[in-house]
DNA sequence: GTTAGGG
DNA sequence: CCCTAAC
């Protein structure tokens, strides 16, 4: 007779058994969240500015464009998935899922730009933009899949992602008040924040110890901003911008998959970024950077070029969600898809008169970009593939270019890209990467003149580049082998539907909690996206969910009936560990779960 | 390749 | 959902 461990679930109903677990190796923690697509977009604008702007920029600031909501043009295709439900157990499965193809996003002008004359004056789509009130608006209508249609600028590089900028970042000579920025950003919350609660913002914030002054801005937006100020983001951006020193050996696409803000942290993606470009520019971006776009030039300063990238247009996204999914989850899915697409690695291309400018060392004037005429024909492209970045130090850990096609393998929500367009630039010009990267080894400019005069804000809130960068370097030792190329994408989250939960519960009732492989085979064999580990994890959360009060539960509510069964099964199998595992499901057909539960407190069986 | 748990 | 340890 084997004495079983007494379950400590007697009073609380149940709980996980306290099984001592072998110490696990200390894993390095890297505060690193998936680079958000928007970051990149924002950084693009920042880079543009930093490269264009003259040093006299002392009153520059970027206005955040607010996009209350972005309309999505979604093609929907119903993909009936014939349910080969068999498995004898009549375990029901999702009848079918809907596949959505997101073609584009648009961000209606909600008037938020009243203080940014630049973008307001015009919203031209294609090149050949008219000039008005001195503002030169350059167009960057890069699009691959129809819509605006590729224009001359785009011809050369057919591989352009087709991302257009539109009012995602605007340059303005006017310094925006915090509240202003705050307000604009705040409204973005519902659209871009993937997670459900905002609590973690605070956690992250505290982790990065921002100045108390900055804390005066307590809005969620600011918190997000603070969050974005974390060194990891800077590091990422620096890399994205190609400013990292080659010897730094930081991989451009370095992304740590694991977040460390608590359980289920992965669900809480925050997408607000506030960036201060390496030079003198300050960039505040909303996350709504996706839609079509154009670039504007401000007139005021001679010898300087100011641009406003107005929007992005994303290539087609293939999204698959169960029909039972909520609108919220759909939004998150789309958000993730976009993130995956852009964070997977993008590069910026500069086109003048349709010709790609590859020499990053050239000045704008040398390239002729600064001239009015060319400005009119200035274009930018976002291309898939790792942003130009130094190669990693660890030779044994080769930098594997991100291949968007690999992403889709892990996620149905991954963007669908034309394989043939991948890495065109790199492939065609192998040396291009090296050239561009290793030529910009100059550290960031140290001047932080622009924003520091900002009265009510702590300088640190503005993220002085030097220190933060240093911090970033400190936090993540560059030599630390990037371990796995960090290229793998986290799978998109796919909440279990009630139907799936039911199937899982039933399977566990019959098979127990130690045979996940069998559970998978029995009830989720056709659900390719559900691994047995997923099922195990789901069960874990189900048990937890069932143990907490309904008020504490989140997400699509699971019928109490199911939760009851979860507890019952949990209790039963806790006491019958492995004992019946050899038996078939039939052996438990008439399993008296209630009795089993009642016996939970028993010390032995 | 699975299972079990921590993150 | 990811990552590991331990089978």
PDB file of C-alpha atoms in Angstrom, chain A residues 413-530:
ATOM      1  CA  UNK A 413      -2.034  34.802 -37.668  1.00  0.00           C
ATOM      2  CA  UNK A 414       1.318  35.309 -39.139  1.00  0.00           C
ATOM      3  CA  UNK A 415       1.481  37.526 -42.064  1.00  0.00           C
ATOM      4  CA  UNK A 416       1.454  35.989 -45.393  1.00  0.00           C
ATOM      5  CA  UNK A 417       4.219  37.296 -47.442  1.00  0.00           C
ATOM      6  CA  UNK A 418       5.395  36.576 -50.840  1.00  0.00           C
ATOM      7  CA  UNK A 419       8.248  34.285 -50.418  1.00  0.00           C
ATOM      8  CA  UNK A 420       9.862  35.520 -53.472  1.00  0.00           C
ATOM      9  CA  UNK A 421      10.175  38.949 -52.106  1.00  0.00           C
ATOM     10  CA  UNK A 422      12.154  38.063 -49.111  1.00  0.00           C
ATOM     11  CA  UNK A 423      15.520  39.497 -48.504  1.00  0.00           C
ATOM     12  CA  UNK A 424      15.613  40.805 -51.952  1.00  0.00           C
ATOM     13  CA  UNK A 425      17.893  43.489 -50.880  1.00  0.00           C
ATOM     14  CA  UNK A 426      20.194  41.235 -49.057  1.00  0.00           C
ATOM     15  CA  UNK A 427      20.235  38.609 -51.612  1.00  0.00           C
ATOM     16  CA  UNK A 428      20.766  40.959 -54.413  1.00  0.00           C
ATOM     17  CA  UNK A 429      23.373  42.843 -52.555  1.00  0.00           C
ATOM     18  CA  UNK A 430      25.014  40.615 -50.062  1.00  0.00           C
ATOM     19  CA  UNK A 431      27.483  43.233 -49.208  1.00  0.00           C
ATOM     20  CA  UNK A 432      24.896  45.749 -48.569  1.00  0.00           C
ATOM     21  CA  UNK A 433      24.315  44.764 -45.072  1.00  0.00           C
ATOM     22  CA  UNK A 434      27.876  44.866 -44.160  1.00  0.00           C
ATOM     23  CA  UNK A 435      28.389  48.124 -45.805  1.00  0.00           C
ATOM     24  CA  UNK A 436      25.601  49.817 -44.141  1.00  0.00           C
ATOM     25  CA  UNK A 437      26.258  48.402 -40.819  1.00  0.00           C
ATOM     26  CA  UNK A 438      29.861  48.706 -40.378  1.00  0.00           C
ATOM     27  CA  UNK A 439      29.990  52.195 -41.482  1.00  0.00           C
ATOM     28  CA  UNK A 440      27.926  53.572 -38.755  1.00  0.00           C
ATOM     29  CA  UNK A 441      30.009  52.608 -35.876  1.00  0.00           C
ATOM     30  CA  UNK A 442      29.920  56.019 -34.427  1.00  0.00           C
ATOM     31  CA  UNK A 443      28.241  56.007 -31.076  1.00  0.00           C
ATOM     32  CA  UNK A 444      25.207  57.985 -30.516  1.00  0.00           C
ATOM     33  CA  UNK A 445      25.395  61.671 -30.317  1.00  0.00           C
ATOM     34  CA  UNK A 446      25.487  62.708 -26.803  1.00  0.00           C
ATOM     35  CA  UNK A 447      23.654  65.938 -27.088  1.00  0.00           C
ATOM     36  CA  UNK A 448      20.281  65.808 -25.588  1.00  0.00           C
ATOM     37  CA  UNK A 449      19.441  69.369 -26.042  1.00  0.00           C
ATOM     38  CA  UNK A 450      16.030  69.285 -27.466  1.00  0.00           C
ATOM     39  CA  UNK A 451      13.835  68.064 -24.746  1.00  0.00           C
ATOM     40  CA  UNK A 452      15.750  68.769 -21.685  1.00  0.00           C
ATOM     41  CA  UNK A 453      14.322  72.160 -21.349  1.00  0.00           C
ATOM     42  CA  UNK A 454      10.995  70.677 -21.020  1.00  0.00           C
ATOM     43  CA  UNK A 455       9.949  72.069 -17.702  1.00  0.00           C
ATOM     44  CA  UNK A 456       7.843  69.623 -15.898  1.00  0.00           C
ATOM     45  CA  UNK A 457       9.448  66.530 -17.083  1.00  0.00           C
ATOM     46  CA  UNK A 458      12.385  64.832 -15.697  1.00  0.00           C
ATOM     47  CA  UNK A 459      15.244  64.642 -18.078  1.00  0.00           C
ATOM     48  CA  UNK A 460      15.344  61.001 -17.534  1.00  0.00           C
ATOM     49  CA  UNK A 461      11.843  60.748 -18.625  1.00  0.00           C
ATOM     50  CA  UNK A 462      13.098  61.864 -21.913  1.00  0.00           C
ATOM     51  CA  UNK A 463      15.527  59.105 -21.876  1.00  0.00           C
ATOM     52  CA  UNK A 464      18.921  60.520 -22.292  1.00  0.00           C
ATOM     53  CA  UNK A 465      20.310  58.261 -24.790  1.00  0.00           C
ATOM     54  CA  UNK A 466      23.746  57.721 -23.404  1.00  0.00           C
ATOM     55  CA  UNK A 467      22.771  56.468 -20.026  1.00  0.00           C
ATOM     56  CA  UNK A 468      19.997  54.372 -21.192  1.00  0.00           C
ATOM     57  CA  UNK A 469      22.014  52.828 -23.819  1.00  0.00           C
ATOM     58  CA  UNK A 470      24.621  52.080 -21.277  1.00  0.00           C
ATOM     59  CA  UNK A 471      22.034  50.514 -19.148  1.00  0.00           C
ATOM     60  CA  UNK A 472      20.904  48.427 -21.961  1.00  0.00           C
ATOM     61  CA  UNK A 473      24.346  47.208 -22.537  1.00  0.00           C
ATOM     62  CA  UNK A 474      24.721  46.443 -18.933  1.00  0.00           C
ATOM     63  CA  UNK A 475      21.568  44.547 -18.591  1.00  0.00           C
ATOM     64  CA  UNK A 476      22.226  42.355 -21.484  1.00  0.00           C
ATOM     65  CA  UNK A 477      25.879  41.666 -21.752  1.00  0.00           C
ATOM     66  CA  UNK A 478      26.662  41.731 -25.344  1.00  0.00           C
ATOM     67  CA  UNK A 479      28.895  38.823 -25.066  1.00  0.00           C
ATOM     68  CA  UNK A 480      26.250  36.719 -23.602  1.00  0.00           C
ATOM     69  CA  UNK A 481      25.599  34.327 -26.341  1.00  0.00           C
ATOM     70  CA  UNK A 482      22.207  35.131 -27.675  1.00  0.00           C
ATOM     71  CA  UNK A 483      21.376  31.564 -27.042  1.00  0.00           C
ATOM     72  CA  UNK A 484      19.150  30.409 -29.753  1.00  0.00           C
ATOM     73  CA  UNK A 485      18.966  33.049 -32.356  1.00  0.00           C
ATOM     74  CA  UNK A 486      15.948  34.523 -30.723  1.00  0.00           C
ATOM     75  CA  UNK A 487      14.356  34.446 -34.037  1.00  0.00           C
ATOM     76  CA  UNK A 488      11.608  32.106 -33.182  1.00  0.00           C
ATOM     77  CA  UNK A 489       8.339  33.787 -32.776  1.00  0.00           C
ATOM     78  CA  UNK A 490       6.098  33.214 -29.915  1.00  0.00           C
ATOM     79  CA  UNK A 491       2.988  31.576 -31.057  1.00  0.00           C
ATOM     80  CA  UNK A 492       0.016  33.754 -31.157  1.00  0.00           C
ATOM     81  CA  UNK A 493      -2.218  33.293 -28.266  1.00  0.00           C
ATOM     82  CA  UNK A 494      -5.224  31.211 -28.908  1.00  0.00           C
ATOM     83  CA  UNK A 495      -7.620  31.117 -26.063  1.00  0.00           C
ATOM     84  CA  UNK A 496      -9.360  27.883 -25.554  1.00  0.00           C
ATOM     85  CA  UNK A 497     -12.957  27.959 -26.475  1.00  0.00           C
ATOM     86  CA  UNK A 498     -15.562  26.507 -24.216  1.00  0.00           C
ATOM     87  CA  UNK A 499     -15.885  23.688 -26.625  1.00  0.00           C
ATOM     88  CA  UNK A 500     -12.246  22.925 -26.399  1.00  0.00           C
ATOM     89  CA  UNK A 501     -12.328  23.144 -22.674  1.00  0.00           C
ATOM     90  CA  UNK A 502     -15.121  20.692 -22.587  1.00  0.00           C
ATOM     91  CA  UNK A 503     -13.225  18.328 -24.771  1.00  0.00           C
ATOM     92  CA  UNK A 504     -10.209  18.684 -22.598  1.00  0.00           C
ATOM     93  CA  UNK A 505     -12.124  18.123 -19.428  1.00  0.00           C
ATOM     94  CA  UNK A 506     -13.751  15.073 -20.749  1.00  0.00           C
ATOM     95  CA  UNK A 507     -10.504  13.633 -21.919  1.00  0.00           C
ATOM     96  CA  UNK A 508      -8.861  14.260 -18.615  1.00  0.00           C
ATOM     97  CA  UNK A 509     -11.762  12.767 -16.786  1.00  0.00           C
ATOM     98  CA  UNK A 510     -11.144   9.636 -18.666  1.00  0.00           C
ATOM     99  CA  UNK A 511      -7.445   9.567 -18.977  1.00  0.00           C
ATOM    100  CA  UNK A 512      -6.222  11.358 -15.978  1.00  0.00           C
ATOM    101  CA  UNK A 513      -3.799  14.176 -15.653  1.00  0.00           C
ATOM    102  CA  UNK A 514      -0.645  12.430 -16.487  1.00  0.00           C
ATOM    103  CA  UNK A 515      -1.232  11.384 -19.989  1.00  0.00           C
ATOM    104  CA  UNK A 516      -1.286  14.515 -21.972  1.00  0.00           C
ATOM    105  CA  UNK A 517      -0.080  12.869 -25.015  1.00  0.00           C
ATOM    106  CA  UNK A 518      -3.075  10.622 -24.934  1.00  0.00           C
ATOM    107  CA  UNK A 519      -5.347  13.481 -24.149  1.00  0.00           C
ATOM    108  CA  UNK A 520      -4.058  15.233 -27.158  1.00  0.00           C
ATOM    109  CA  UNK A 521      -4.597  12.234 -29.334  1.00  0.00           C
ATOM    110  CA  UNK A 522      -7.992  11.607 -28.001  1.00  0.00           C
ATOM    111  CA  UNK A 523      -9.504  15.007 -28.040  1.00  0.00           C
ATOM    112  CA  UNK A 524      -7.260  17.280 -29.992  1.00  0.00           C
ATOM    113  CA  UNK A 525      -5.683  15.177 -32.586  1.00  0.00           C
ATOM    114  CA  UNK A 526      -6.927  17.410 -35.295  1.00  0.00           C
ATOM    115  CA  UNK A 527      -6.129  20.576 -33.518  1.00  0.00           C
ATOM    116  CA  UNK A 528      -2.647  21.043 -34.772  1.00  0.00           C
ATOM    117  CA  UNK A 529      -2.167  24.167 -32.832  1.00  0.00           C
ATOM    118  CA  UNK A 530      -2.818  22.439 -29.555  1.00  0.00           C
TER     119      UNK A 530
END
